[in-house]
Structure formats: C-alpha cells, structure tokens
Coordinates of C-alpha atoms in Angstrom, one line a residue:
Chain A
X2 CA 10.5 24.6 17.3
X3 CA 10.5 28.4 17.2
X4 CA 11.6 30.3 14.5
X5 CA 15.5 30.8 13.4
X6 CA 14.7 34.0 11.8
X7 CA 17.7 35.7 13.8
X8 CA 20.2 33.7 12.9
X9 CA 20.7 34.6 9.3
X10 CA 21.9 38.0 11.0
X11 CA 24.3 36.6 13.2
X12 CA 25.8 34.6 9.9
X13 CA 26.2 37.8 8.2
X14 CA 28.3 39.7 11.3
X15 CA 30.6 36.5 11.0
X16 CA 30.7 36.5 7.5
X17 CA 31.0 39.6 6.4
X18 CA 32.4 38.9 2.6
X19 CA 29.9 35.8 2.5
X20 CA 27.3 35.5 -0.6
X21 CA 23.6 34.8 1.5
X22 CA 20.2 34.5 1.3
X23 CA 17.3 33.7 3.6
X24 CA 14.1 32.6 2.6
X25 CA 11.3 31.9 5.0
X26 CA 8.3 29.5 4.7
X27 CA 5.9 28.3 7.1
X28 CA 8.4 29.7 9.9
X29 CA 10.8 27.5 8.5
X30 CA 14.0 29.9 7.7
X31 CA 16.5 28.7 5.1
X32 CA 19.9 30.1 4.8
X33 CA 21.2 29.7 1.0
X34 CA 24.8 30.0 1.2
X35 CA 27.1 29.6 -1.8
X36 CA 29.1 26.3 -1.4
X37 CA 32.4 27.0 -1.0
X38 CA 31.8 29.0 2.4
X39 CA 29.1 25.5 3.0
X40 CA 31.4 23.9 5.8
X41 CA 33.0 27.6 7.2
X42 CA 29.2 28.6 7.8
X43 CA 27.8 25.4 9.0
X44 CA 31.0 24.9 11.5
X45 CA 30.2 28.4 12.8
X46 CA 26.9 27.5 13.0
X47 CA 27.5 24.2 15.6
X48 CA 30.7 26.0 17.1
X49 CA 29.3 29.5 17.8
X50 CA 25.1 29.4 17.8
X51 CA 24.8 25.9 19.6
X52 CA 23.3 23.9 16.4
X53 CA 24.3 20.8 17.9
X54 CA 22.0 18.7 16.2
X55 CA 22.0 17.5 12.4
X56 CA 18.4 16.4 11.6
X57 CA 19.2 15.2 8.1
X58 CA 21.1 16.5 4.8
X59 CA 19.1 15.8 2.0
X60 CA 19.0 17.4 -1.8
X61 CA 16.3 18.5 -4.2
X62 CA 16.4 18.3 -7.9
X63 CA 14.9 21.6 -9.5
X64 CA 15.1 19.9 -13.0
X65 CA 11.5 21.2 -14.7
X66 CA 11.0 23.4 -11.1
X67 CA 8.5 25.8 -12.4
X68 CA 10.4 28.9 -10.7
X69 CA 13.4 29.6 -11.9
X70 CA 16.7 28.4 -9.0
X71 CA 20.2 29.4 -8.3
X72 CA 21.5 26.0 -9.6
X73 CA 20.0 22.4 -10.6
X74 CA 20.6 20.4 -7.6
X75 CA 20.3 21.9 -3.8
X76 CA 21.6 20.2 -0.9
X77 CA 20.2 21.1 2.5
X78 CA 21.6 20.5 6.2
X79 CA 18.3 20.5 8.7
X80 CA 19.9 21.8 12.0
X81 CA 18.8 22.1 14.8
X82 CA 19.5 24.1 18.1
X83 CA 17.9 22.4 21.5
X84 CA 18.8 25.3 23.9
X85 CA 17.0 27.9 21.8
X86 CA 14.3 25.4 20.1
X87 CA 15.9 26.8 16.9
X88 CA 15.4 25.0 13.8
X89 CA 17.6 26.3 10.7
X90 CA 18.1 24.8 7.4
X91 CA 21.3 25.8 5.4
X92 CA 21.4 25.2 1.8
X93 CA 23.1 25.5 -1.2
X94 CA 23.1 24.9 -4.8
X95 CA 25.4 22.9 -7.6
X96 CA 25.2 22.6 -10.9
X97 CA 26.0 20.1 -12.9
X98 CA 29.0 20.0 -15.7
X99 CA 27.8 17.4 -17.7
X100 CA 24.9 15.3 -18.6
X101 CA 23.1 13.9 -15.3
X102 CA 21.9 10.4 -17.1
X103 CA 25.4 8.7 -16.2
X104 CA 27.3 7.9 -13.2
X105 CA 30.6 9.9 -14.0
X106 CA 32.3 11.7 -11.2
X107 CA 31.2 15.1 -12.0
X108 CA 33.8 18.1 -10.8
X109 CA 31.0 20.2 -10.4
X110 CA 28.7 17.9 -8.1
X111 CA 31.5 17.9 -5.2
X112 CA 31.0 19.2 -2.1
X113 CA 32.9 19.2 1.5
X114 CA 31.7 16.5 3.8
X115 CA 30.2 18.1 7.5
X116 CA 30.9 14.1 8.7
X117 CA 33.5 16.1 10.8
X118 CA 31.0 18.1 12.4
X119 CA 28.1 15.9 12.9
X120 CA 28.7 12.2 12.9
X121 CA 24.9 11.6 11.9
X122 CA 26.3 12.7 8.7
X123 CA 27.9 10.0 7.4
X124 CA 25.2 8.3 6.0
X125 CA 23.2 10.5 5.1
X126 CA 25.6 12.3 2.4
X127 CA 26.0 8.3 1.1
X128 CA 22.3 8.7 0.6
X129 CA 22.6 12.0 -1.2
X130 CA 25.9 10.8 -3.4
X131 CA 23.5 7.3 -4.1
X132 CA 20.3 9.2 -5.0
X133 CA 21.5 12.2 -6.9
X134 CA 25.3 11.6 -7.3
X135 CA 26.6 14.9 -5.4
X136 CA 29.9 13.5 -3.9
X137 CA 31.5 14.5 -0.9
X138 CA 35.0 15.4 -0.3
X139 CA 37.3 14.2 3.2
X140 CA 33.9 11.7 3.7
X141 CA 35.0 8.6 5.6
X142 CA 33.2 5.9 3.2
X143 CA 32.0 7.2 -0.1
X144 CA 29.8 4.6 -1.3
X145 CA 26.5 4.1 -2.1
X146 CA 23.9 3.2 1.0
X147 CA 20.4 1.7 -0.8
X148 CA 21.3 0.7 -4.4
X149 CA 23.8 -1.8 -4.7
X150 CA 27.0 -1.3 -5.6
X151 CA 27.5 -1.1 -9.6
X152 CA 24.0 0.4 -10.1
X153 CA 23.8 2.5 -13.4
X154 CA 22.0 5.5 -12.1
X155 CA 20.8 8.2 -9.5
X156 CA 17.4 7.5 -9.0
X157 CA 16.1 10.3 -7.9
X158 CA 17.6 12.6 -10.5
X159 CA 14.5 14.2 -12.6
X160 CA 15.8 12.5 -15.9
X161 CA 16.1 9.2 -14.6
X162 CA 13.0 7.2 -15.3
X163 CA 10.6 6.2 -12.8
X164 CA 10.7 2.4 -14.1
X165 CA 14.4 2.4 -14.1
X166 CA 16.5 1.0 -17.3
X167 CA 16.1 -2.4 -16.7
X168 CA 17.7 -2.6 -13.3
X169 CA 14.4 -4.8 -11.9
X170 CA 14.6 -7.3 -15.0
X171 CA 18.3 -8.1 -14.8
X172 CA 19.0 -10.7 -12.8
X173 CA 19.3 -14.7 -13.7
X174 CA 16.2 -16.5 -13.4
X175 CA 16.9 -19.5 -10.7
X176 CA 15.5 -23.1 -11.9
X177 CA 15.0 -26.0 -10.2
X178 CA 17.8 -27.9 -11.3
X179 CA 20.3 -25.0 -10.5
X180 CA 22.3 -26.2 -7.6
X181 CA 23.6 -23.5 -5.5
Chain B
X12 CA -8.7 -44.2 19.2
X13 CA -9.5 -43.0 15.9
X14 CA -9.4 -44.7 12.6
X15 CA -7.7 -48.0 13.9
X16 CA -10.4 -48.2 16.9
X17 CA -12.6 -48.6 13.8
X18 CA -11.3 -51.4 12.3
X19 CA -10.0 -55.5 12.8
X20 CA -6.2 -54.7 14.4
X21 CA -4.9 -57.8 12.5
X22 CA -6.0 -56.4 9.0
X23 CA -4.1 -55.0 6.1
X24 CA -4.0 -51.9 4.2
X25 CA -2.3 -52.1 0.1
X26 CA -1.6 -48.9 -1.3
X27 CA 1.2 -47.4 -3.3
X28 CA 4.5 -46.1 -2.1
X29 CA 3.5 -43.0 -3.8
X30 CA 0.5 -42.7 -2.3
X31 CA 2.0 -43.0 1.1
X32 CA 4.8 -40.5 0.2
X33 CA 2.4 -37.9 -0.8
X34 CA 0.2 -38.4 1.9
X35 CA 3.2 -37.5 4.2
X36 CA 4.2 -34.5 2.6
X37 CA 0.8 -33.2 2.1
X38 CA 0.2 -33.4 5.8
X39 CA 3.2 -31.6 7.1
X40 CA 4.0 -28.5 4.3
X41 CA 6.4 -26.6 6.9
X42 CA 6.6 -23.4 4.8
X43 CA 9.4 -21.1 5.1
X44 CA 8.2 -16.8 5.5
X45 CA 10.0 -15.0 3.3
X46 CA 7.9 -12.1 4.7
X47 CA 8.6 -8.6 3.1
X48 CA 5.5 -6.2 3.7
X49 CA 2.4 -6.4 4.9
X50 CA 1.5 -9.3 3.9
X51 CA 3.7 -11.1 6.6
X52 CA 1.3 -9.6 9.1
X53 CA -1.8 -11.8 7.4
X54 CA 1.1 -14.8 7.2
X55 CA 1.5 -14.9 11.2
X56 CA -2.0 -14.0 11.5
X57 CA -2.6 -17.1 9.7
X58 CA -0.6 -19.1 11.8
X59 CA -2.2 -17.8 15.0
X60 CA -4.9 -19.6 16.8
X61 CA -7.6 -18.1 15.2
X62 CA -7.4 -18.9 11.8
X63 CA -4.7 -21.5 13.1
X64 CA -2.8 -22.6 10.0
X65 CA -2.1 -26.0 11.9
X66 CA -5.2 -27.7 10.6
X67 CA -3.9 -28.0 7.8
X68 CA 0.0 -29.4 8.9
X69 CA 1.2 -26.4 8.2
X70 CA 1.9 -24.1 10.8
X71 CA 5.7 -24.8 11.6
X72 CA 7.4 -22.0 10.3
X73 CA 10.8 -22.8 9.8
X74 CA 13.2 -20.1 9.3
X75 CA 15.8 -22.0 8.4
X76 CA 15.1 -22.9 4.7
X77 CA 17.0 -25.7 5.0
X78 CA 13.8 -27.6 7.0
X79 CA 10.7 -25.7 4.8
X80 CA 9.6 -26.8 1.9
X81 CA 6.7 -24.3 1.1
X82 CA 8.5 -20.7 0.3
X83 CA 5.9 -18.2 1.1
X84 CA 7.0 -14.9 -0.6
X85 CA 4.5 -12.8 1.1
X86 CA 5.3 -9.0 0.2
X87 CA 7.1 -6.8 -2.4
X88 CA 10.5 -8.0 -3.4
X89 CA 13.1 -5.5 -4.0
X90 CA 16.0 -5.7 -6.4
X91 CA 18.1 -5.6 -3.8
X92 CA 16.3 -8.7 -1.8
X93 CA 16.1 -10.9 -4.5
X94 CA 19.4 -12.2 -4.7
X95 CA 18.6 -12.7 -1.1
X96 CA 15.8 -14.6 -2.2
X97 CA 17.3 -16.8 -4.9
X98 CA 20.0 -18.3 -2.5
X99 CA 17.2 -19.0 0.3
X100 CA 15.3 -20.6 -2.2
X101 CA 18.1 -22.6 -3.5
X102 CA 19.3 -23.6 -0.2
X103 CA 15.7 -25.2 0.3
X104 CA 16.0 -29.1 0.0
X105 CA 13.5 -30.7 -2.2
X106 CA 10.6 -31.2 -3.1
X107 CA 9.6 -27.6 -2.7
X108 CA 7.1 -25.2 -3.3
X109 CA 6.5 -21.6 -3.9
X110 CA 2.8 -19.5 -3.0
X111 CA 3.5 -16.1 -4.1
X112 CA 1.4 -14.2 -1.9
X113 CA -0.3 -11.1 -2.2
X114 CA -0.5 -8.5 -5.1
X115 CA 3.0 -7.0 -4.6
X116 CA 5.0 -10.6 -4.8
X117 CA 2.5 -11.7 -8.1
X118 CA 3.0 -8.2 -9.9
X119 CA 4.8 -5.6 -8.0
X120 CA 1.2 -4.1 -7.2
X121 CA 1.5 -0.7 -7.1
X122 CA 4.8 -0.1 -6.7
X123 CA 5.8 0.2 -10.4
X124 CA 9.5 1.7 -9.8
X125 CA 13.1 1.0 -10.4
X126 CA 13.5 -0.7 -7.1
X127 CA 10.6 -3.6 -7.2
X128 CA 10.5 -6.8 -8.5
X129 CA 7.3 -7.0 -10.9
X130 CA 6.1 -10.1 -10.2
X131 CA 8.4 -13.1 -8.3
X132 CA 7.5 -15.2 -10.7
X133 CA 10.1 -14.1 -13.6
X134 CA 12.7 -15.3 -11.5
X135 CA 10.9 -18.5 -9.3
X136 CA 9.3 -21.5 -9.9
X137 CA 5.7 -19.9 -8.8
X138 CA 3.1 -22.6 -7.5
X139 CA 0.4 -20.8 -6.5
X140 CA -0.4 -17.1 -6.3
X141 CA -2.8 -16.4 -3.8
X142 CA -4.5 -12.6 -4.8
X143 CA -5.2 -10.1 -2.3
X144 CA -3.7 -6.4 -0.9
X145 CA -3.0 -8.1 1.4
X146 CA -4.9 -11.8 1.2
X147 CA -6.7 -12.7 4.2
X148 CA -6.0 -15.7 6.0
X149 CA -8.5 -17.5 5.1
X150 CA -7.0 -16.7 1.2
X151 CA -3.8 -17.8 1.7
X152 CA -5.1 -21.3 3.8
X153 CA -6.5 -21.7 0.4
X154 CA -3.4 -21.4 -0.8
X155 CA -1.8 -23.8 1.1
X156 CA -5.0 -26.5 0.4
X157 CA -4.0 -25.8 -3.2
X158 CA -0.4 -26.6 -2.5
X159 CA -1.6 -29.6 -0.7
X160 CA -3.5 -30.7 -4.1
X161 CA -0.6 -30.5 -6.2
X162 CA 1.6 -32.7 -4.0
X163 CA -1.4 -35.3 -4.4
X164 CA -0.9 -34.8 -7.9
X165 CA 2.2 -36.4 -7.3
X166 CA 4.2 -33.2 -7.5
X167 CA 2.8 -32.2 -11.1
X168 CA 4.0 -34.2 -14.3
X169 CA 6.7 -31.9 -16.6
X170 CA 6.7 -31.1 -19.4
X171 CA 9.7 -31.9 -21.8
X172 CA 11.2 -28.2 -20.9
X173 CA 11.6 -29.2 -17.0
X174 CA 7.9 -26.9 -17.2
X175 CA 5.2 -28.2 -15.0
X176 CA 1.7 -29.2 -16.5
X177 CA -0.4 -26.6 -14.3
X178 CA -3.1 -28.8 -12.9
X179 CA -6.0 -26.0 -13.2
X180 CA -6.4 -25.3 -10.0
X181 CA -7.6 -22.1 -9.5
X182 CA -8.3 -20.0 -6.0
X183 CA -12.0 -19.6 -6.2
X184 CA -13.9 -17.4 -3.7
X185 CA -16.4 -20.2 -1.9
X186 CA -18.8 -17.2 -1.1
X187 CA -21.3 -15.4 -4.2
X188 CA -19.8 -12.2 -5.2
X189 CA -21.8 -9.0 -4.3
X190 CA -23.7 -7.4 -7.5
X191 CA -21.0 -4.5 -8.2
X192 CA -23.1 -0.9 -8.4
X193 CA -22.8 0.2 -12.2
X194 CA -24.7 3.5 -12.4
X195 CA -22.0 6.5 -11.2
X196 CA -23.5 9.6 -11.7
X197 CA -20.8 11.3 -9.8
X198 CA -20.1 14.1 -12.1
X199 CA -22.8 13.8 -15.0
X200 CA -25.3 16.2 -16.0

C-alpha cells in the first residue's frame, strides 16, 4: 500500500470549518479528527475518495503514554482504498467523565457507529465497547463480543489489572456427585 | 490362537467380578478430547499410527462425552470455555477420568491473565496431570498407563470427604536426565 499522504488535503477542501491533524509514521498517515465530525469525515471518505474497505476499528488507551495526547482513549478506523492502494487511518480521541474501573455507561465514551457505512463494522466496535467500554450510538447490537455477558470490567483499559479481579476464580467447582 | 491355544479348552478360570470389571475398563479407556491449544496437536498425534494410542485400548476418540470416559483437557481453558467444560464433563457417564494435559490445563502456564483458567484442577476432579509445553506423545501414553493403574486399583478408595486416596503414582521419565550446565559466565567479569 502506497502512501495516503494526499488525502488529508482533500479532507480539509471538504471540511473547511473541521478541527484536523495528520500525523505520519512509517508512511502510515493518520488523520486525527475531533469526534463529532468522526462519521461526516469517514462517510466522505468511502462516498467521495473510494475508501471502500474497513480493515479494522480498534482503540488505544494512552493512560501512563509517556507523551502527552489529545484525550485518554483513541479510536481508530484502518481504511483502505483498492483503486489507489491507499491506506488511511482516521482517528480520534475521548475522554472519559468518570472513573474507568467500572462498567457505567459513560456520556463521554459515546461515539457514532460507521456500521452504516461499512458492515465489517459491526463487530468490531462490540470489540472496542467490550475491551475499553467506548459505546456506540445507532449500532445494530451493542453487546459485548469476547467476555461474557455480566463481566465486571474492560480489560484492556490500563487500570484494569492484568490478573483480572477474580473473574478466572469464580465459578462453582463441579464434583462428582453433582448431577447435571 | 493366543492364550486359549495355550491351555486345556475344558478348564476353568476363578477370579473376582472385580477383577474382571477392571480388566474391561482398563482395556478400552475411550477418552473424550477436550482439545484447546496446542496440545491437541500432540493428542491426535498420539492417536496416529506412529505413536498409535491403540496399544493401549485407547485410541477411540469419542466426541460425544456421552461414550468417553477419559476427559483429556489438553490446552488452556478459558473463563469463557469452562462452563463449556463443566457440562461436557458432567454429561460423561461413569466411571470417568480426567488427565489434565500439558502445562496450560495443570497451571495456566504462561498465560497468567484475566481470561485463563489457572489450573483445571480448581474446578475438576483431576486424575493425572501429565507435564509438558506441550507433552509429547510418548508423555501423555504415560498418562493414559497411569490412568489404566488407577482403574486396577479399583477406581481409588475415598476418603470420608468423597476425596480420593492418590495412589502415588507419579509420571517418571524412564530415560537418565542430562547433567544440566551450571557455570554461566554470560555477563560476569
């Protein structure tokens, strides 16, 4: 995949009034976008410069990040354009409204679903709501995808602990008299 | 052709019932692969002519736990598989018999997180834990000859808490260990 590097551009001429940033690493560009122009810019995006293709939505937690970030969690859509061999990751950052080591809905932690856009998204925004708790809005089936349902965490929040709380050593111990 | 070739057609053999019963179930353990990992390639590896698991009566794998009675738990459990676990297990009839195979089903090995099981045993009946990242076939054919000794044990007496007596039978390697190196000088002055 070639670079994306001119795409940020063409972003900008459609959003004018639009926050943006573009970082750049290893040829990988990264479009940083505030989220509540997330689902206007990615729409453009697969409408307008032929990102077609959703290779994964996924989030990071900067929690402890050793350079400073525009917010706690960032959420990234990995798209990707097959007539230009364009790769282009849009992102965007949230920050949390109240403390992370619950499961509370959190206001803050919402964003728009893209399931509209890109079927392929469906699951994985369960993935991001089940691992870090960032909920989506208009999503077709809000629930988790790998833990199970009533699981007390987000596992891979930064504060949650690597063992867990317990989740491994709670469950009934079967004996050999138990009939099912 | 065999044995009876040997002797008088017209004789007779006293034993116990028990005896008889064990020798049975000894001779056809059809174990049931509750294969997770890795170590479910060393279980069908096992099974395969080369190491060929059927010496021993045991190389029907029966995937229906309702006709095994050797669980082989061969690989990490997660939190999410074990209630999985616990209804195959109970829908086993009995007598049956657990081998917790490998270093993930004993302990968790080295997957120490939130999502892993640390060690089968806090929630089965264990048997026999065969060690091993993973085991290799000729391990966990031990395994199963040590299965095969506690059914000749007649199943293992209890103890008054429904606990078995563990009949001290351990997996021994039949081969001398190599001499381990001791002197690192790696990074001494």
């Amino acid at each position: 995949m070639t670079n994306a590097a001119e795409y940020p551009a063409r972003v900008r001429e459609a959003f004018p009034e639009a926050k943006l940033s573009v970082q750049s690493f290893r040829d990988r560009t990264v479009l940083v976008v505030e989220p509540a122009d997330l689902h206007d810019i990615l729409q453009h995006l697969k409408d307008h410069q032929g990102f077609e293709f959703l290779v994964d939505v996924t989030a990071v937690d900067y929690d402890g990040y050793p350079t400073p970030q525009p917010g706690r969690f960032g959420v990234l859509w990995i798209l990707r354009n097959f007539d230009a061999e364009a790769d282009l990751v849009v992102k965007t950052h949230v920050d949390p409204s109240m403390p992370t080591d619950g499961i509370e809905e959190d206001p803050a932690l919402v964003l728009k679903s893209s399931c509209d856009l890109w079927n392929a998204a469906e699951w994985r925004e369960r993935e991001v709501f089940d691992m870090f708790g960032i909920r989506f809005t208009d999503h077709p089936d809000m629930r988790r995808i790998l833990t199970w349902k009533d699981f007390p965490g987000h596992p891979l929040r930064k504060d949650y602990p690597l063992r867990g709380r317990g989740e491994r050593e709670q469950y009934k111990v079967v004996t050999r008299d138990e009939v099912l | 052709m065999g044995l009876e070739a040997t002797m008088p057609v017209d004789n007779i053999l006293t034993t116990q019932v028990q005896a008889v019963i064990n020798w049975a179930r000894r001779s056809a353990v059809w174990p049931m692969p509750f294969a997770t990992a890795c170590c479910g390639i060393e279980l069908m590896a096992t099974a395969m002519s080369r190491y060929d698991l059927s010496r021993f009566g045991a190389e029907v794998f029966r995937f229906s736990p309702r006709q095994a009675d050797l669980m082989i738990v061969a690989g990490r459990i997660s939190t999410k598989m074990l209630p999985v676990m616990h209804r195959i297990y109970n829908q086993m009839c009995e007598p049956k018999w657990v081998i917790s195979m490998g270093a993930c089903a004993s302990t968790g090995g080295v997957f120490d997180t939130y999502a892993v099981v640390q060690g089968v045993d806090q929630f089965l009946p264990v048997d026999v834990y065969v060690p091993g990242c993973p085991p290799r076939p000729e391990m966990l054919i031990e395994g199963v000859m040590a299965i095969q000794r506690i059914i000749d044990e007649d199943n293992l007496p209890t103890d008054g808490n429904g606990k078995r007596i563990p009949l001290n039978l351990a997996l021994e390697p039949n081969y001398e260990p190599a001499a381990q190196p001791v002197d690192v000088s790696v990074g001494l002055s």
